[in-house]
Coordinates of C-alpha atoms in Angstrom, one line a residue:
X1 CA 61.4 -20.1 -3.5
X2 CA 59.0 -21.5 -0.6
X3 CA 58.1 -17.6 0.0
X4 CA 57.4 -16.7 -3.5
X5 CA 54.9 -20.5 -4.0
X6 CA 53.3 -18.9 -0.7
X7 CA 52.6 -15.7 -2.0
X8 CA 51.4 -16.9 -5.2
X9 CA 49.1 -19.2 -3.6
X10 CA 47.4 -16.4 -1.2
X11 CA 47.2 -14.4 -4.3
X12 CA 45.1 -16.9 -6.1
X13 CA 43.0 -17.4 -3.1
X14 CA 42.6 -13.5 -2.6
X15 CA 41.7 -13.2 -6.2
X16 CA 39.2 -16.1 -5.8
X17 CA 37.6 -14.3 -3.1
X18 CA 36.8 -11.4 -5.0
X19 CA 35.6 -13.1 -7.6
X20 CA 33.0 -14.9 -5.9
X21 CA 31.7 -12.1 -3.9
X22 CA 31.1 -9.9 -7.2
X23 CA 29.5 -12.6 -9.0
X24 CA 27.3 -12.8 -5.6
X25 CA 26.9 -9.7 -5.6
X26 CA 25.9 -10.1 -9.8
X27 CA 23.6 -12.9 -8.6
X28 CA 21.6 -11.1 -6.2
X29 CA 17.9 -10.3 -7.4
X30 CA 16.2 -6.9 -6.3
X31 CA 13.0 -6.8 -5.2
X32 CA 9.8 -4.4 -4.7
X33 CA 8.0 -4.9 -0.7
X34 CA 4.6 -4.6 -2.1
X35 CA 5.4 -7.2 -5.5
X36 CA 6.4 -9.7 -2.9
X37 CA 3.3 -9.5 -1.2
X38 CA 1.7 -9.3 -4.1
X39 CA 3.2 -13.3 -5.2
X40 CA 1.9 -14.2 -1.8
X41 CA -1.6 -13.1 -2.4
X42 CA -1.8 -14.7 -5.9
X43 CA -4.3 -17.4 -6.1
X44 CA -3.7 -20.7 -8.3
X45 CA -5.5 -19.9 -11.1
X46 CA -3.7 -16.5 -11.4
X47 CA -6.5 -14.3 -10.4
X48 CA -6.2 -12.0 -7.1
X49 CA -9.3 -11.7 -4.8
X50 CA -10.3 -8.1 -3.2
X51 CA -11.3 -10.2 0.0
X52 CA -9.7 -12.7 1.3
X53 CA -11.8 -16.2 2.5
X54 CA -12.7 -14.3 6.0
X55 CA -14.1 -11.4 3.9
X56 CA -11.1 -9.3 5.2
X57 CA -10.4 -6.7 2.6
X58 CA -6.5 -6.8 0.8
X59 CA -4.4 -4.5 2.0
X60 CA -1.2 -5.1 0.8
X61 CA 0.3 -1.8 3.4
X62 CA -0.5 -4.9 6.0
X63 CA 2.6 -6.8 7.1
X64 CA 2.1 -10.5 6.4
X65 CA 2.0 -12.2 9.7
X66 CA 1.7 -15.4 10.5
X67 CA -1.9 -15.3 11.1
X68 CA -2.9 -13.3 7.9
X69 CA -0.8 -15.8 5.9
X70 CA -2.9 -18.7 7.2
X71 CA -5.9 -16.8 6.1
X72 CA -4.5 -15.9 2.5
X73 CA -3.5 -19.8 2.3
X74 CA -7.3 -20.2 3.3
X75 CA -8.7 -18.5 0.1
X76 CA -9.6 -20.4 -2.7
X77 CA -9.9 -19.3 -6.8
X78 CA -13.2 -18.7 -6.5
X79 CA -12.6 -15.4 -4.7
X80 CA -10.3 -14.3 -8.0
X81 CA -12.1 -11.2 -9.0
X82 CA -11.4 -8.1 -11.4
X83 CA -13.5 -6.1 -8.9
X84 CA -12.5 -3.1 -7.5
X85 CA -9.3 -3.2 -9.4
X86 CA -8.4 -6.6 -8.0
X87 CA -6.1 -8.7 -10.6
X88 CA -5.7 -5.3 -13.2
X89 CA -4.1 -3.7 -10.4
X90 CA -1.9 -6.1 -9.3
X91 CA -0.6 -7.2 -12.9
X92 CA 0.2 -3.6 -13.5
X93 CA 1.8 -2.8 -10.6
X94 CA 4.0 -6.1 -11.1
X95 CA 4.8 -5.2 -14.5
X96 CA 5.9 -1.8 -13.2
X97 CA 8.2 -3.6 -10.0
X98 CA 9.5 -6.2 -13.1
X99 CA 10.6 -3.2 -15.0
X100 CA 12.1 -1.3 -12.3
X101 CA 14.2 -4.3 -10.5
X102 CA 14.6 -6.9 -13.5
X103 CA 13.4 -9.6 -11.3
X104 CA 11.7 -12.3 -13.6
X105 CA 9.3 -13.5 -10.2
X106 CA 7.2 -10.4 -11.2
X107 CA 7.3 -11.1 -14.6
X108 CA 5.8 -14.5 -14.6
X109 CA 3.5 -13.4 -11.9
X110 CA 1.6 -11.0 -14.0
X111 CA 1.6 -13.4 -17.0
X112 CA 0.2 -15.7 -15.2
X113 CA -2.5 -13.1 -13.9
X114 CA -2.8 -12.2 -18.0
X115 CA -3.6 -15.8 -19.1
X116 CA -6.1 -15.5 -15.9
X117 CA -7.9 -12.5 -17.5
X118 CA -8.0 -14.0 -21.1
X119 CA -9.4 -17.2 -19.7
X120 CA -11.7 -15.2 -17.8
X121 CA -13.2 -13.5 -20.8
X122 CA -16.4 -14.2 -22.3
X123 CA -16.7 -15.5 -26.0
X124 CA -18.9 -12.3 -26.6
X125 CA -16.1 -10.1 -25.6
X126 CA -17.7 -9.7 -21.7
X127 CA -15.7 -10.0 -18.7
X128 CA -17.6 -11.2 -15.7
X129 CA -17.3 -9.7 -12.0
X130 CA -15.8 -12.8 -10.7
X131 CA -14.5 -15.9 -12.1
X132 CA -14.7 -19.1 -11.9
X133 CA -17.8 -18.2 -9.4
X134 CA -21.1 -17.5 -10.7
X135 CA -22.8 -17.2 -7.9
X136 CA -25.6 -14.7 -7.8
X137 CA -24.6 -11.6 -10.3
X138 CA -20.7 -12.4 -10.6
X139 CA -21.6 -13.9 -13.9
X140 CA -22.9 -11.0 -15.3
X141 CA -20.8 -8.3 -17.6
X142 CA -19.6 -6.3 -15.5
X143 CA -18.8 -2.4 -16.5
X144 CA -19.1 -1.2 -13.0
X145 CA -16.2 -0.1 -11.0
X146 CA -14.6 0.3 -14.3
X147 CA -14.0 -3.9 -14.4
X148 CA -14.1 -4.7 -17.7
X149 CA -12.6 -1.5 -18.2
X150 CA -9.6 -2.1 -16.6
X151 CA -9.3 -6.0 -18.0
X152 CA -9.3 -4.5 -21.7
X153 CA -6.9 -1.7 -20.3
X154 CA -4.6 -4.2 -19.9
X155 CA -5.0 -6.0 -22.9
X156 CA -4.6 -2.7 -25.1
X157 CA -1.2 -2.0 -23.5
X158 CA 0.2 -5.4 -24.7
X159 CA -1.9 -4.7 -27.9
X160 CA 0.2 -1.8 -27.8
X161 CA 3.4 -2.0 -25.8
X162 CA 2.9 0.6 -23.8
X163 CA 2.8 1.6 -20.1
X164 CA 5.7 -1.2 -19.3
X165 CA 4.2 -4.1 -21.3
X166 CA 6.1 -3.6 -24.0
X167 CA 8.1 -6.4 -21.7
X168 CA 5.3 -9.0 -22.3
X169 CA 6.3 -11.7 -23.9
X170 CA 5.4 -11.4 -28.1
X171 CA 3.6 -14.4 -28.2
X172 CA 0.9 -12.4 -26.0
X173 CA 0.2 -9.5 -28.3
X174 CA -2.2 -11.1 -30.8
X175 CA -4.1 -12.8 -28.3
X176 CA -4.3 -9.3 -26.4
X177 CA -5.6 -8.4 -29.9
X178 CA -8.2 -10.6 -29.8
X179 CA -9.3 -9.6 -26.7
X180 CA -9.5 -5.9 -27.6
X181 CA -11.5 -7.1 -30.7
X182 CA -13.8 -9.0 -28.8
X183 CA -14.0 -6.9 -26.3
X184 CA -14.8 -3.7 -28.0
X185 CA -17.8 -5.6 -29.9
X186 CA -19.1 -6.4 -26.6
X187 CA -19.0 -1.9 -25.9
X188 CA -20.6 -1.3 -29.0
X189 CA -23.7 -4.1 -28.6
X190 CA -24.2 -3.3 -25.0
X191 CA -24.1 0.7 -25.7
X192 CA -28.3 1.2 -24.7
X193 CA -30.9 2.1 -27.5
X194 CA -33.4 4.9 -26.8
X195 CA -35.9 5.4 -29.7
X196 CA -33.7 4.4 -32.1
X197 CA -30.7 6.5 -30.4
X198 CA -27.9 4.9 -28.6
X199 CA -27.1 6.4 -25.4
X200 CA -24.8 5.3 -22.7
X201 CA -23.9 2.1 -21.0
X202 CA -25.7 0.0 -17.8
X203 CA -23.0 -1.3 -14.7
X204 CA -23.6 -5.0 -15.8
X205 CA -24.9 -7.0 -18.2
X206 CA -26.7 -10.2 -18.5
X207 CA -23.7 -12.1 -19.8
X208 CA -25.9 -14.2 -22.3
X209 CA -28.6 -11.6 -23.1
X210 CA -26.1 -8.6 -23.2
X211 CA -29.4 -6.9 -21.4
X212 CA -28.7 -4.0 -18.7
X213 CA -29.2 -6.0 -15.5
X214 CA -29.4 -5.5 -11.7
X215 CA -26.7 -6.1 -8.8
X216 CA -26.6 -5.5 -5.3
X217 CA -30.5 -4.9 -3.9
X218 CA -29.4 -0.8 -4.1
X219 CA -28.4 -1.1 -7.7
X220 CA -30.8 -1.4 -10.2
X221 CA -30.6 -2.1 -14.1
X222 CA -30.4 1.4 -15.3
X223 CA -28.3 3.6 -17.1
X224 CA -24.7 4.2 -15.3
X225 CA -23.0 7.7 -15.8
X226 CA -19.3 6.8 -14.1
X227 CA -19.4 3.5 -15.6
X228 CA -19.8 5.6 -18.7
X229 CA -17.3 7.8 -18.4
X230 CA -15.2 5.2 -18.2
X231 CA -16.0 3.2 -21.2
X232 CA -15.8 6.4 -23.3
X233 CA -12.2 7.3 -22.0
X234 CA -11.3 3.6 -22.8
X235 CA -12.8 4.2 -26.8
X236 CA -10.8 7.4 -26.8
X237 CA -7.6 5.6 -26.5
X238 CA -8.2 3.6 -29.6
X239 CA -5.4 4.4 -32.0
X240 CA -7.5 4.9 -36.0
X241 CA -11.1 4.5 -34.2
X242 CA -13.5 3.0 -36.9
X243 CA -16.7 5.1 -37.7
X244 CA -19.0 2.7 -35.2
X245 CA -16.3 3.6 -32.5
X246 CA -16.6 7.5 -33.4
X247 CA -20.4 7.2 -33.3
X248 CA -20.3 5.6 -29.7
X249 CA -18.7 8.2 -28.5
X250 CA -20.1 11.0 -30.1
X251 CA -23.8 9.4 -29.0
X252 CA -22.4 8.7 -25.5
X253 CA -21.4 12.8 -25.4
X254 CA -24.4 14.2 -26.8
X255 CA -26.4 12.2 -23.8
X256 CA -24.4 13.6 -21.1
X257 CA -24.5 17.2 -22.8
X258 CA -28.6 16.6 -22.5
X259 CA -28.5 15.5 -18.9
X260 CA -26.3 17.0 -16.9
X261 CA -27.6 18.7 -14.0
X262 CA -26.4 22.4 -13.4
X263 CA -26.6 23.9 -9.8
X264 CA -26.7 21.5 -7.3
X265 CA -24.1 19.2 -6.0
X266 CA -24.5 15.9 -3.8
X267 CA -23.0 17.1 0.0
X268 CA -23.4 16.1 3.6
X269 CA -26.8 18.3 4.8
X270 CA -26.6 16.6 8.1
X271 CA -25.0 14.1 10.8
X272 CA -24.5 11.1 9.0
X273 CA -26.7 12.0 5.9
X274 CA -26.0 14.0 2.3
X275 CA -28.6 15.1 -0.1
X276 CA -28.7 18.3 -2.6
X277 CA -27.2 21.5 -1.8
X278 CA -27.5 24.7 -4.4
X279 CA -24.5 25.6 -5.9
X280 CA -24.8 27.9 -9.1
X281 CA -21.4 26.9 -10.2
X282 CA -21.9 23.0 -10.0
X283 CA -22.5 20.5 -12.8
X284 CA -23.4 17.2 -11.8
X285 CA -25.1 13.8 -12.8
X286 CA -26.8 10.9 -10.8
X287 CA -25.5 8.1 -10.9
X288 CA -28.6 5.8 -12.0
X289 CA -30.6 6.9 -14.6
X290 CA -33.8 5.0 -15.9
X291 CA -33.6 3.1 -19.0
X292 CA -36.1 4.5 -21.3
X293 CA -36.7 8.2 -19.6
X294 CA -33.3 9.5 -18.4
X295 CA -34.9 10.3 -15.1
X296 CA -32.5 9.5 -11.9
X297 CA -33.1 7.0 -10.3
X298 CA -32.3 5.2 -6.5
X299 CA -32.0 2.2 -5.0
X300 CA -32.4 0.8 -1.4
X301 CA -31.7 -2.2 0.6
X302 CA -35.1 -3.8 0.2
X303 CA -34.7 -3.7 -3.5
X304 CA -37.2 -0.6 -3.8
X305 CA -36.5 2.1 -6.4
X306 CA -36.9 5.7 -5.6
X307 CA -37.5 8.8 -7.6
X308 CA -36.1 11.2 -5.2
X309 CA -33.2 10.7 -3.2
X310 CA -34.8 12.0 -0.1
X311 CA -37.0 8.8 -0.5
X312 CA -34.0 6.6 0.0
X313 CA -32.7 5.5 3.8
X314 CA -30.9 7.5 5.5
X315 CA -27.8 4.8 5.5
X316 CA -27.8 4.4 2.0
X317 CA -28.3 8.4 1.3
X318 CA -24.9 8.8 3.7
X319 CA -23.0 5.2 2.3
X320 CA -23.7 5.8 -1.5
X321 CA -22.4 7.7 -4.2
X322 CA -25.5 9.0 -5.7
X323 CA -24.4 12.1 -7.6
X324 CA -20.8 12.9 -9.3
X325 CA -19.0 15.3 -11.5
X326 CA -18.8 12.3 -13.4
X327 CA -18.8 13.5 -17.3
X328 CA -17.5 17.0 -16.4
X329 CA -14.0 16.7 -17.2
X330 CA -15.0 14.5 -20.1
X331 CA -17.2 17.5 -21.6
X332 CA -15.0 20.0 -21.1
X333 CA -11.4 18.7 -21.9
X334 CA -10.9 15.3 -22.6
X335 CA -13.2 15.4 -25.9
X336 CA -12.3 18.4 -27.4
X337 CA -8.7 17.3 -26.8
X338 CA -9.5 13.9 -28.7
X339 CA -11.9 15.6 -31.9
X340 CA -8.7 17.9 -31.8
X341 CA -6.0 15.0 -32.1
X342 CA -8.3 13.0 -34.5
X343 CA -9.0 16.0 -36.9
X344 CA -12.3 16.3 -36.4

């Protein structure tokens, strides 16, 4: 009888055991290298900066050393930024590890980098470079880099549940609504008038004015053809487009059929240095054009504006992006593709 109590009792214990270790192994949360790094890098307001308080750049392939994490725990919110695809890139990329490992740290990471970007947003639909900072042009509307862009990309895919935010919590779809709203009022008022005509968009706006407006000394106020491009891809992916949004487009098109440049493409000519090379087959824009006579135009560190590219320093001629194929694949497939899918 002793024996069989014995038995009985390392039976229970042995079933106990294994018990425990699967509900361990239940309880254990997966998780994504670069999402973790990702929570580290957050700031307190929910924002993400592109440069940390040392100016070093964010890398997140960069293990977190003791060292870096003293210089991360350095930076304050004023460095959050939607620059360079800091915050929008990070919120989707959580949203992404959230869906892939279930683990809710991601999840109320990038909700709290959401409720970042709607605070961030302007009352006339505008998102600003930086925020809170205003320092110098981080105030201004900012379409360059695709900023705003990428903000109201993000609100449209909880607008929509798409892309992986169909995980968002529902309370957050009619606020993303709003946003898209607001935000695609701010497109249509800031799309620039030529004689009547409405042509293409600046990089940044004066956020109170909704005036084209100038950043860095090398980039003036003028008309911005990537930008562009971006902005119209962004109106394409409007699901029932109203007629205003159809006419912004169509207006936005029509300008980059009547500019583009045919022959020439922007390469390196020299050590250090890149200007116009023929090449019959190329199609090509500048980047700047001016504001009232489509002519390209160039910047330069002393704030100077050049006609000719060959005027501008050889540093900036070599560090710059002055000519693209920015509207090409726009032209050729992307519109014709969305006239196609909206019966046009």
């Amino acid at each position: 009888m002793k024996n069989i109590i014995i038995i009985l009792i390392s039976c229970i214990c042995l079933s106990s055991c294994a018990t425990a270790q699967n509900v361990s192994k239940t309880a254990e949360v997966k998780t994504d290298t670069v999402a973790e790094k990702m929570l580290v890098y957050q700031l307190s307001n929910g924002g993400w900066p592109k440069q940390l308080q040392d100016k070093s750049v964010v890398k997140y392939e960069l293990p977190i050393t003791d060292a870096l994490l003293e210089k991360i725990k350095a930076t304050s919110s004023l460095h959050a930024t939607i620059d360079n695809a800091a915050t929008t890139r990070e919120i989707n990329a959580l949203m992404l590890a959230f869906k892939n490992t279930g683990n809710q740290a991601y999840l109320k990471a990038a909700k709290k980098g959401i409720d970042y970007l709607l605070e961030a947003q302007y009352a006339n639909g505008g998102w600003p470079q930086y925020y809170p900072d205003r320092s110098s042009y981080r105030a201004e509307i900012t379409f360059n880099d695709n900023a705003m862009i990428n903000a109201l990309t993000v609100m449209l895919n909880i607008a929509y549940k798409t892309n992986g935010f169909e995980l968002v919590d529902a309370k957050y779809i009619a606020k993303a609504e709003e946003a898209v709203k607001r935000g695609l009022e701010c497109i249509l008022k800031t799309q620039f008038v030529q004689n009547g005509k409405p042509s293409i968009w600046a990089a940044q706006y004066d956020e109170n004015k909704l005036t084209p407006a100038k950043a860095r000394a090398f980039e003036p106020a003028s008309l911005s053809t990537g930008e562009s491009v971006g902005v119209v891809r962004f109106l394409m992916k409007l699901k029932n487009p109203s007629a205003e949004v159809k006419t912004a487009i169509a207006n936005a098109v029509a300008w980059f059929e009547s500019t583009k440049i045919v022959g020439v493409r922007y390469d390196k000519i020299a050590e250090k240095d890149r200007g116009l090379v023929k090449d019959p087959d190329a199609v090509s824009w500048a980047r700047f054009y001016d504001l009232q006579t489509n002519k390209p135009i160039f910047g330069d560190r002393d704030n100077s504006i050049k006609d000719r590219i060959e005027d501008v320093s050889q540093e900036r001629r070599y560090g710059y992006a002055w000519y693209g194929t920015f509207a090409q694949n726009l032209l050729a497939k992307e519109y014709p593709k969305w006239l196609k899918a909206n019966n046009f």
